[in-house]
């Protein structure tokens, strides 16, 4: 059977939408998912290293155990602060909720709002700002955690735990920072010209990135903070 | 998939913004429910951490891992709407995720973190 | 361009590309970016070759004294780094860029400006890492940079700093390109171009992009650890603090082994497309070729520790990794046999491109066989760190990757430039390369088995290595002369090569349906694809008469993953009757300007270049930090302050340039609506 290739003669050049895609999906969404897949390997490397070096530090402070310095006799307590980190984990989870509400608000921008509640839920600027603010709060918790660790004698140079802990959580924090900047940019655009359904993809990819950073924290919270 | 059955006879010009995510979207109430479940699981995780009987049992780590995996899956399925979205995205995410997890587990074995190795640990 | 709007009467002349320097710096056209990649990578190939020639001169006889041990370390490190990251990967990238959109029937890649960014990061990163030569501080820790050897304690100089930062820069380029091509191949295919109709090269490219986006993050992290160790005093590779000296090796080879497939699979893809054109037969076992690619890629993530048998991982790990390594030989062997079966019974034209394909099949097989030999841990213990390994991976990388890429150069040069390469000079190039390559690398099997270690800059006479080394050096000189024939050929062709026409080889795939070089919009009308070999179906139906492939695909012209159909189908093709009526297939010979055809093209922009420049400037900053630390130790307070000032100027200046230009880029639409 020979088939007739390359016809397309029935389609005038302009009748074919130049932006039509093979799958009907937006390029940006495919790219962000490929990027998230790639990030899985990035955090897998960081988490593996943290776990490999767990319990191998020669000097304290340690994450879950007290340590007495044999030269000074000074006792250092288990350094991880579970209550504070639980609070920051909760904040990050709530930021994900704010993020989905922001996306929904952008998607439903043109749906008429009748009640005050609907107007609040439909306020994309509010939810974008809330997401960013919760992200900044999370970063504040992290800054507090890092400085208090340094005061208690754990720096990135102290031991293997310090090196791998600060690098892993620092990389996560850097991702949160990038996400906050991204969200604030969307917020600024929303204030300037209003984000509507046609911007859905642009908000959606930011949201996917933000939630991914959240799920990475879900893994870190368990593997680093809770498992002793 | 919802959109594979989407009538496409007239889809000569494919809607190029956000095609494929407008159907069967999770609702606001779903989002709130998910947030509540995530908060509850987190609360249980932290609670487990403070119960010595559980901490010292051999179920401590598996319990935490399962709860963490459930949270992970819920966020990915509902907040990242992978449950409702195109199958392609699921492939793009789960493929690398599986390779990443296998790599972590393999490294744990290689560095003697998971099983006693023949000949012991150097 | 202003001329298009201003002078419609002469619009026919304006379809020629603008050719000024600025037009190249600001281009977002995948073909121009591919061309830039091609010539830049060929330049680095010559540079890496020059380093190899000096190495061979040093080792030509016992007790060589051409270069010092320090220089020798820098030479072999930079030879490996250059060939892998600056020559072979970018040569593959040249074909990814040029061919993927043409082979799938698209007007450009999914993100044209990101594509330009990838190129500029690559070329600036290549310059960055080679600037170290000017400071006599070229990287000297091997292309694998084993830590703890590469930590500050054992490698105090700037050498490794250049290497670490340079590789980080190059990684950004590969990753950005990876996301771009994944999206392009999934989403930019012409109607009817379903996955099982894609040309083999596009398939290989598709698989390689997944290897890149999954392998490069791991080396990124390993390099971040090394950077932190070197600049901030962390302990990742400090054994005194309890660090495991194998951490780097594991992370490096989790990246490094997929990297091997990143280097070879594009060449496999090229051969799988070039060979059918020159043997006048469809590729044998297309689906098997596709699945073996996928299997190689997947297994490629599970074999890394075979690079580490000598470190003593224990019998379980050795067994597992030995077995997976032997397993991966199966899909690879399948490909070899499929190429042989493709040639079998074909009417082979022994063009230069075809000869290079055949050479790949032969030489890669030799490299593959020695590879299976050291898949066995006991055998590997005898061979590791000897010249036997050097022989093995040069048969794979030169005999495999380079032969495939040369085949691609000879086959596609007419498409890229519109002019043929000389077959006469090409034959000289081929035979000198084939003879030189085997004379260089085959004796290394013997010197290796006789115990000659790798990476030694000098050896004593009378160990049985002299003759083999002499032969290797002579072979390397022949190889060098052969390469000069390629350079001559390219220059001659650019000046006075025969005009190529659309399809000089009678090839079956879409890229040959349009003029050479293709117009900037590629296809005046986006083709509707109904077959794996659209041009043969039309011009030589007898060649595809018994290809049973694609009738089913006509009904569902969308992506199928895991047997399930996904996505919106494309606009339905015209009814059969219409297509028969127009069966005079449209081979595009006339070129018009995009404006005449009403095709919207992305605007040229120089912003990606500046974003890349900002990134590279920012990553240059740590070099000053090291300098500041050295001056502080030396008690030079003023010098310390100066160096730290430089650090902040570079770090903040680069970062602001990058971020500012990035915002500018992202907030500017891809195409202006002026037409």
PDB file of C-alpha atoms in Angstrom, chain C residues 200-376:
ATOM      1  CA  UNK C 200      15.035   7.170  14.060  1.00  0.00           C
ATOM      2  CA  UNK C 201      17.260  10.152  14.729  1.00  0.00           C
ATOM      3  CA  UNK C 202      14.389  12.032  16.339  1.00  0.00           C
ATOM      4  CA  UNK C 203      13.649   8.963  18.420  1.00  0.00           C
ATOM      5  CA  UNK C 204      17.250   8.731  19.571  1.00  0.00           C
ATOM      6  CA  UNK C 205      17.223  12.448  20.333  1.00  0.00           C
ATOM      7  CA  UNK C 206      13.987  12.065  22.300  1.00  0.00           C
ATOM      8  CA  UNK C 207      15.417   9.298  24.446  1.00  0.00           C
ATOM      9  CA  UNK C 208      18.685  11.181  24.964  1.00  0.00           C
ATOM     10  CA  UNK C 209      16.857  14.256  26.273  1.00  0.00           C
ATOM     11  CA  UNK C 210      15.357  12.161  29.046  1.00  0.00           C
ATOM     12  CA  UNK C 211      18.801  10.834  29.880  1.00  0.00           C
ATOM     13  CA  UNK C 212      20.078  14.414  30.024  1.00  0.00           C
ATOM     14  CA  UNK C 213      17.330  15.816  32.237  1.00  0.00           C
ATOM     15  CA  UNK C 214      17.587  12.881  34.632  1.00  0.00           C
ATOM     16  CA  UNK C 215      21.372  12.459  34.734  1.00  0.00           C
ATOM     17  CA  UNK C 216      22.576  16.066  34.828  1.00  0.00           C
ATOM     18  CA  UNK C 217      20.873  16.991  38.114  1.00  0.00           C
ATOM     19  CA  UNK C 218      22.951  14.324  39.830  1.00  0.00           C
ATOM     20  CA  UNK C 219      26.288  15.700  38.603  1.00  0.00           C
ATOM     21  CA  UNK C 220      24.999  19.173  39.443  1.00  0.00           C
ATOM     22  CA  UNK C 221      24.574  18.140  43.059  1.00  0.00           C
ATOM     23  CA  UNK C 222      27.891  16.264  43.175  1.00  0.00           C
ATOM     24  CA  UNK C 223      29.576  19.399  41.815  1.00  0.00           C
ATOM     25  CA  UNK C 224      27.704  21.628  44.281  1.00  0.00           C
ATOM     26  CA  UNK C 225      29.079  19.504  47.112  1.00  0.00           C
ATOM     27  CA  UNK C 226      32.572  19.818  45.675  1.00  0.00           C
ATOM     28  CA  UNK C 227      32.128  23.556  45.216  1.00  0.00           C
ATOM     29  CA  UNK C 228      30.921  23.948  48.803  1.00  0.00           C
ATOM     30  CA  UNK C 229      33.822  21.829  50.040  1.00  0.00           C
ATOM     31  CA  UNK C 230      36.297  23.923  48.113  1.00  0.00           C
ATOM     32  CA  UNK C 231      34.858  27.378  48.794  1.00  0.00           C
ATOM     33  CA  UNK C 232      32.960  27.108  52.088  1.00  0.00           C
ATOM     34  CA  UNK C 233      34.806  24.334  53.897  1.00  0.00           C
ATOM     35  CA  UNK C 234      31.968  21.806  54.056  1.00  0.00           C
ATOM     36  CA  UNK C 235      32.776  18.147  54.677  1.00  0.00           C
ATOM     37  CA  UNK C 236      31.092  16.185  51.904  1.00  0.00           C
ATOM     38  CA  UNK C 237      34.351  14.684  50.700  1.00  0.00           C
ATOM     39  CA  UNK C 238      36.482  15.186  53.818  1.00  0.00           C
ATOM     40  CA  UNK C 239      37.294  11.679  54.966  1.00  0.00           C
ATOM     41  CA  UNK C 240      38.771  12.994  58.229  1.00  0.00           C
ATOM     42  CA  UNK C 241      35.276  14.185  59.161  1.00  0.00           C
ATOM     43  CA  UNK C 242      33.846  10.743  58.381  1.00  0.00           C
ATOM     44  CA  UNK C 243      32.925  11.369  54.736  1.00  0.00           C
ATOM     45  CA  UNK C 244      32.746   8.375  52.444  1.00  0.00           C
ATOM     46  CA  UNK C 245      35.337   8.566  49.673  1.00  0.00           C
ATOM     47  CA  UNK C 246      32.917   6.666  47.433  1.00  0.00           C
ATOM     48  CA  UNK C 247      30.161   9.271  47.586  1.00  0.00           C
ATOM     49  CA  UNK C 248      31.575  11.248  44.676  1.00  0.00           C
ATOM     50  CA  UNK C 249      32.223   8.120  42.653  1.00  0.00           C
ATOM     51  CA  UNK C 250      28.657   6.930  43.052  1.00  0.00           C
ATOM     52  CA  UNK C 251      27.071  10.285  42.275  1.00  0.00           C
ATOM     53  CA  UNK C 252      29.465  10.888  39.410  1.00  0.00           C
ATOM     54  CA  UNK C 253      28.776   7.553  37.754  1.00  0.00           C
ATOM     55  CA  UNK C 254      25.014   7.758  38.305  1.00  0.00           C
ATOM     56  CA  UNK C 255      25.456  10.680  35.940  1.00  0.00           C
ATOM     57  CA  UNK C 256      28.453   9.294  34.099  1.00  0.00           C
ATOM     58  CA  UNK C 257      26.999   6.126  32.765  1.00  0.00           C
ATOM     59  CA  UNK C 258      23.844   7.661  31.301  1.00  0.00           C
ATOM     60  CA  UNK C 259      26.262  10.263  29.912  1.00  0.00           C
ATOM     61  CA  UNK C 260      27.912   7.488  27.917  1.00  0.00           C
ATOM     62  CA  UNK C 261      24.563   6.832  26.269  1.00  0.00           C
ATOM     63  CA  UNK C 262      24.003  10.560  25.853  1.00  0.00           C
ATOM     64  CA  UNK C 263      27.189  10.482  23.769  1.00  0.00           C
ATOM     65  CA  UNK C 264      26.460   7.390  21.699  1.00  0.00           C
ATOM     66  CA  UNK C 265      22.697   7.286  21.097  1.00  0.00           C
ATOM     67  CA  UNK C 266      22.540  10.371  18.838  1.00  0.00           C
ATOM     68  CA  UNK C 267      25.185   8.759  16.647  1.00  0.00           C
ATOM     69  CA  UNK C 268      23.103   5.574  16.606  1.00  0.00           C
ATOM     70  CA  UNK C 269      20.146   7.655  15.538  1.00  0.00           C
ATOM     71  CA  UNK C 270      22.069   9.339  12.742  1.00  0.00           C
ATOM     72  CA  UNK C 271      23.293   6.014  11.410  1.00  0.00           C
ATOM     73  CA  UNK C 272      19.757   4.623  11.553  1.00  0.00           C
ATOM     74  CA  UNK C 273      18.620   7.433   9.265  1.00  0.00           C
ATOM     75  CA  UNK C 274      21.688   7.712   7.030  1.00  0.00           C
ATOM     76  CA  UNK C 275      22.113   4.010   6.372  1.00  0.00           C
ATOM     77  CA  UNK C 276      18.650   3.432   4.832  1.00  0.00           C
ATOM     78  CA  UNK C 277      19.149   6.394   2.484  1.00  0.00           C
ATOM     79  CA  UNK C 278      22.419   4.980   1.157  1.00  0.00           C
ATOM     80  CA  UNK C 279      21.409   1.310   1.084  1.00  0.00           C
ATOM     81  CA  UNK C 280      18.006   2.053  -0.471  1.00  0.00           C
ATOM     82  CA  UNK C 281      16.226  -0.014   2.151  1.00  0.00           C
ATOM     83  CA  UNK C 282      13.998   0.916   5.084  1.00  0.00           C
ATOM     84  CA  UNK C 283      15.597   0.385   8.456  1.00  0.00           C
ATOM     85  CA  UNK C 284      15.284  -3.236   9.508  1.00  0.00           C
ATOM     86  CA  UNK C 285      12.986  -3.716  12.510  1.00  0.00           C
ATOM     87  CA  UNK C 286      11.988  -0.118  13.201  1.00  0.00           C
ATOM     88  CA  UNK C 287       9.893  -0.890  16.323  1.00  0.00           C
ATOM     89  CA  UNK C 288      12.675  -3.016  17.758  1.00  0.00           C
ATOM     90  CA  UNK C 289      15.131  -0.202  17.098  1.00  0.00           C
ATOM     91  CA  UNK C 290      12.852   2.159  19.021  1.00  0.00           C
ATOM     92  CA  UNK C 291      12.315  -0.170  21.952  1.00  0.00           C
ATOM     93  CA  UNK C 292      15.982  -1.063  22.183  1.00  0.00           C
ATOM     94  CA  UNK C 293      16.733   2.667  22.482  1.00  0.00           C
ATOM     95  CA  UNK C 294      14.278   2.983  25.336  1.00  0.00           C
ATOM     96  CA  UNK C 295      15.584  -0.157  27.012  1.00  0.00           C
ATOM     97  CA  UNK C 296      19.198   0.998  26.730  1.00  0.00           C
ATOM     98  CA  UNK C 297      18.239   4.317  28.296  1.00  0.00           C
ATOM     99  CA  UNK C 298      16.312   2.737  31.148  1.00  0.00           C
ATOM    100  CA  UNK C 299      18.963   0.124  31.911  1.00  0.00           C
ATOM    101  CA  UNK C 300      21.562   2.871  31.565  1.00  0.00           C
ATOM    102  CA  UNK C 301      20.501   4.140  35.004  1.00  0.00           C
ATOM    103  CA  UNK C 302      21.157   0.769  36.602  1.00  0.00           C
ATOM    104  CA  UNK C 303      24.720  -0.051  35.626  1.00  0.00           C
ATOM    105  CA  UNK C 304      26.764   2.837  37.035  1.00  0.00           C
ATOM    106  CA  UNK C 305      28.732   0.928  39.647  1.00  0.00           C
ATOM    107  CA  UNK C 306      30.502  -1.185  37.017  1.00  0.00           C
ATOM    108  CA  UNK C 307      32.892   1.750  36.849  1.00  0.00           C
ATOM    109  CA  UNK C 308      33.744   1.021  40.477  1.00  0.00           C
ATOM    110  CA  UNK C 309      34.377  -2.732  40.726  1.00  0.00           C
ATOM    111  CA  UNK C 310      37.920  -2.056  41.857  1.00  0.00           C
ATOM    112  CA  UNK C 311      36.838  -0.182  44.991  1.00  0.00           C
ATOM    113  CA  UNK C 312      35.433  -3.313  46.614  1.00  0.00           C
ATOM    114  CA  UNK C 313      31.675  -2.957  46.887  1.00  0.00           C
ATOM    115  CA  UNK C 314      31.141  -6.547  47.910  1.00  0.00           C
ATOM    116  CA  UNK C 315      29.927  -9.580  45.981  1.00  0.00           C
ATOM    117  CA  UNK C 316      26.224  -8.642  45.889  1.00  0.00           C
ATOM    118  CA  UNK C 317      26.742  -5.233  44.352  1.00  0.00           C
ATOM    119  CA  UNK C 318      29.383  -6.598  41.986  1.00  0.00           C
ATOM    120  CA  UNK C 319      27.042  -9.356  40.828  1.00  0.00           C
ATOM    121  CA  UNK C 320      24.052  -7.081  40.320  1.00  0.00           C
ATOM    122  CA  UNK C 321      25.956  -4.454  38.408  1.00  0.00           C
ATOM    123  CA  UNK C 322      27.866  -7.058  36.401  1.00  0.00           C
ATOM    124  CA  UNK C 323      24.574  -8.642  35.361  1.00  0.00           C
ATOM    125  CA  UNK C 324      22.810  -5.407  34.440  1.00  0.00           C
ATOM    126  CA  UNK C 325      25.851  -4.435  32.409  1.00  0.00           C
ATOM    127  CA  UNK C 326      25.792  -7.679  30.487  1.00  0.00           C
ATOM    128  CA  UNK C 327      22.044  -7.238  30.048  1.00  0.00           C
ATOM    129  CA  UNK C 328      22.443  -3.841  28.420  1.00  0.00           C
ATOM    130  CA  UNK C 329      24.600  -5.465  25.745  1.00  0.00           C
ATOM    131  CA  UNK C 330      21.490  -7.216  24.430  1.00  0.00           C
ATOM    132  CA  UNK C 331      19.522  -4.200  23.156  1.00  0.00           C
ATOM    133  CA  UNK C 332      22.799  -2.759  21.923  1.00  0.00           C
ATOM    134  CA  UNK C 333      23.594  -5.944  20.033  1.00  0.00           C
ATOM    135  CA  UNK C 334      20.089  -5.912  18.582  1.00  0.00           C
ATOM    136  CA  UNK C 335      20.835  -2.548  17.028  1.00  0.00           C
ATOM    137  CA  UNK C 336      24.081  -3.798  15.501  1.00  0.00           C
ATOM    138  CA  UNK C 337      22.312  -6.752  13.906  1.00  0.00           C
ATOM    139  CA  UNK C 338      19.492  -4.537  12.679  1.00  0.00           C
ATOM    140  CA  UNK C 339      21.960  -2.280  10.881  1.00  0.00           C
ATOM    141  CA  UNK C 340      23.611  -5.283   9.299  1.00  0.00           C
ATOM    142  CA  UNK C 341      20.189  -6.567   8.266  1.00  0.00           C
ATOM    143  CA  UNK C 342      19.373  -3.152   6.848  1.00  0.00           C
ATOM    144  CA  UNK C 343      22.441  -3.355   4.627  1.00  0.00           C
ATOM    145  CA  UNK C 344      21.774  -6.958   3.690  1.00  0.00           C
ATOM    146  CA  UNK C 345      20.227  -7.105   0.260  1.00  0.00           C
ATOM    147  CA  UNK C 346      20.254  -3.357  -0.172  1.00  0.00           C
ATOM    148  CA  UNK C 347      21.728  -1.587  -3.147  1.00  0.00           C
ATOM    149  CA  UNK C 348      24.487   0.055  -1.184  1.00  0.00           C
ATOM    150  CA  UNK C 349      26.094   3.241  -2.453  1.00  0.00           C
ATOM    151  CA  UNK C 350      29.468   3.544  -0.803  1.00  0.00           C
ATOM    152  CA  UNK C 351      29.357   7.264  -0.241  1.00  0.00           C
ATOM    153  CA  UNK C 352      31.485   8.789   2.479  1.00  0.00           C
ATOM    154  CA  UNK C 353      28.453   9.028   4.762  1.00  0.00           C
ATOM    155  CA  UNK C 354      27.688   5.368   4.183  1.00  0.00           C
ATOM    156  CA  UNK C 355      31.293   4.345   4.832  1.00  0.00           C
ATOM    157  CA  UNK C 356      31.249   6.148   8.165  1.00  0.00           C
ATOM    158  CA  UNK C 357      28.036   4.309   9.067  1.00  0.00           C
ATOM    159  CA  UNK C 358      29.593   0.966   8.252  1.00  0.00           C
ATOM    160  CA  UNK C 359      32.664   1.983  10.227  1.00  0.00           C
ATOM    161  CA  UNK C 360      30.478   2.692  13.249  1.00  0.00           C
ATOM    162  CA  UNK C 361      28.911  -0.743  13.048  1.00  0.00           C
ATOM    163  CA  UNK C 362      32.330  -2.389  12.859  1.00  0.00           C
ATOM    164  CA  UNK C 363      34.317  -0.302  15.337  1.00  0.00           C
ATOM    165  CA  UNK C 364      31.562   0.148  17.895  1.00  0.00           C
ATOM    166  CA  UNK C 365      31.165  -3.608  17.957  1.00  0.00           C
ATOM    167  CA  UNK C 366      34.830  -3.972  18.907  1.00  0.00           C
ATOM    168  CA  UNK C 367      34.346  -1.418  21.682  1.00  0.00           C
ATOM    169  CA  UNK C 368      31.154  -3.137  22.755  1.00  0.00           C
ATOM    170  CA  UNK C 369      32.889  -6.497  22.989  1.00  0.00           C
ATOM    171  CA  UNK C 370      35.679  -5.188  25.200  1.00  0.00           C
ATOM    172  CA  UNK C 371      32.933  -3.519  27.223  1.00  0.00           C
ATOM    173  CA  UNK C 372      31.248  -6.839  27.888  1.00  0.00           C
ATOM    174  CA  UNK C 373      34.657  -8.160  28.920  1.00  0.00           C
ATOM    175  CA  UNK C 374      34.963  -5.747  31.797  1.00  0.00           C
ATOM    176  CA  UNK C 375      31.336  -6.209  32.762  1.00  0.00           C
ATOM    177  CA  UNK C 376      32.708  -9.224  34.581  1.00  0.00           C
TER     178      UNK C 376
END
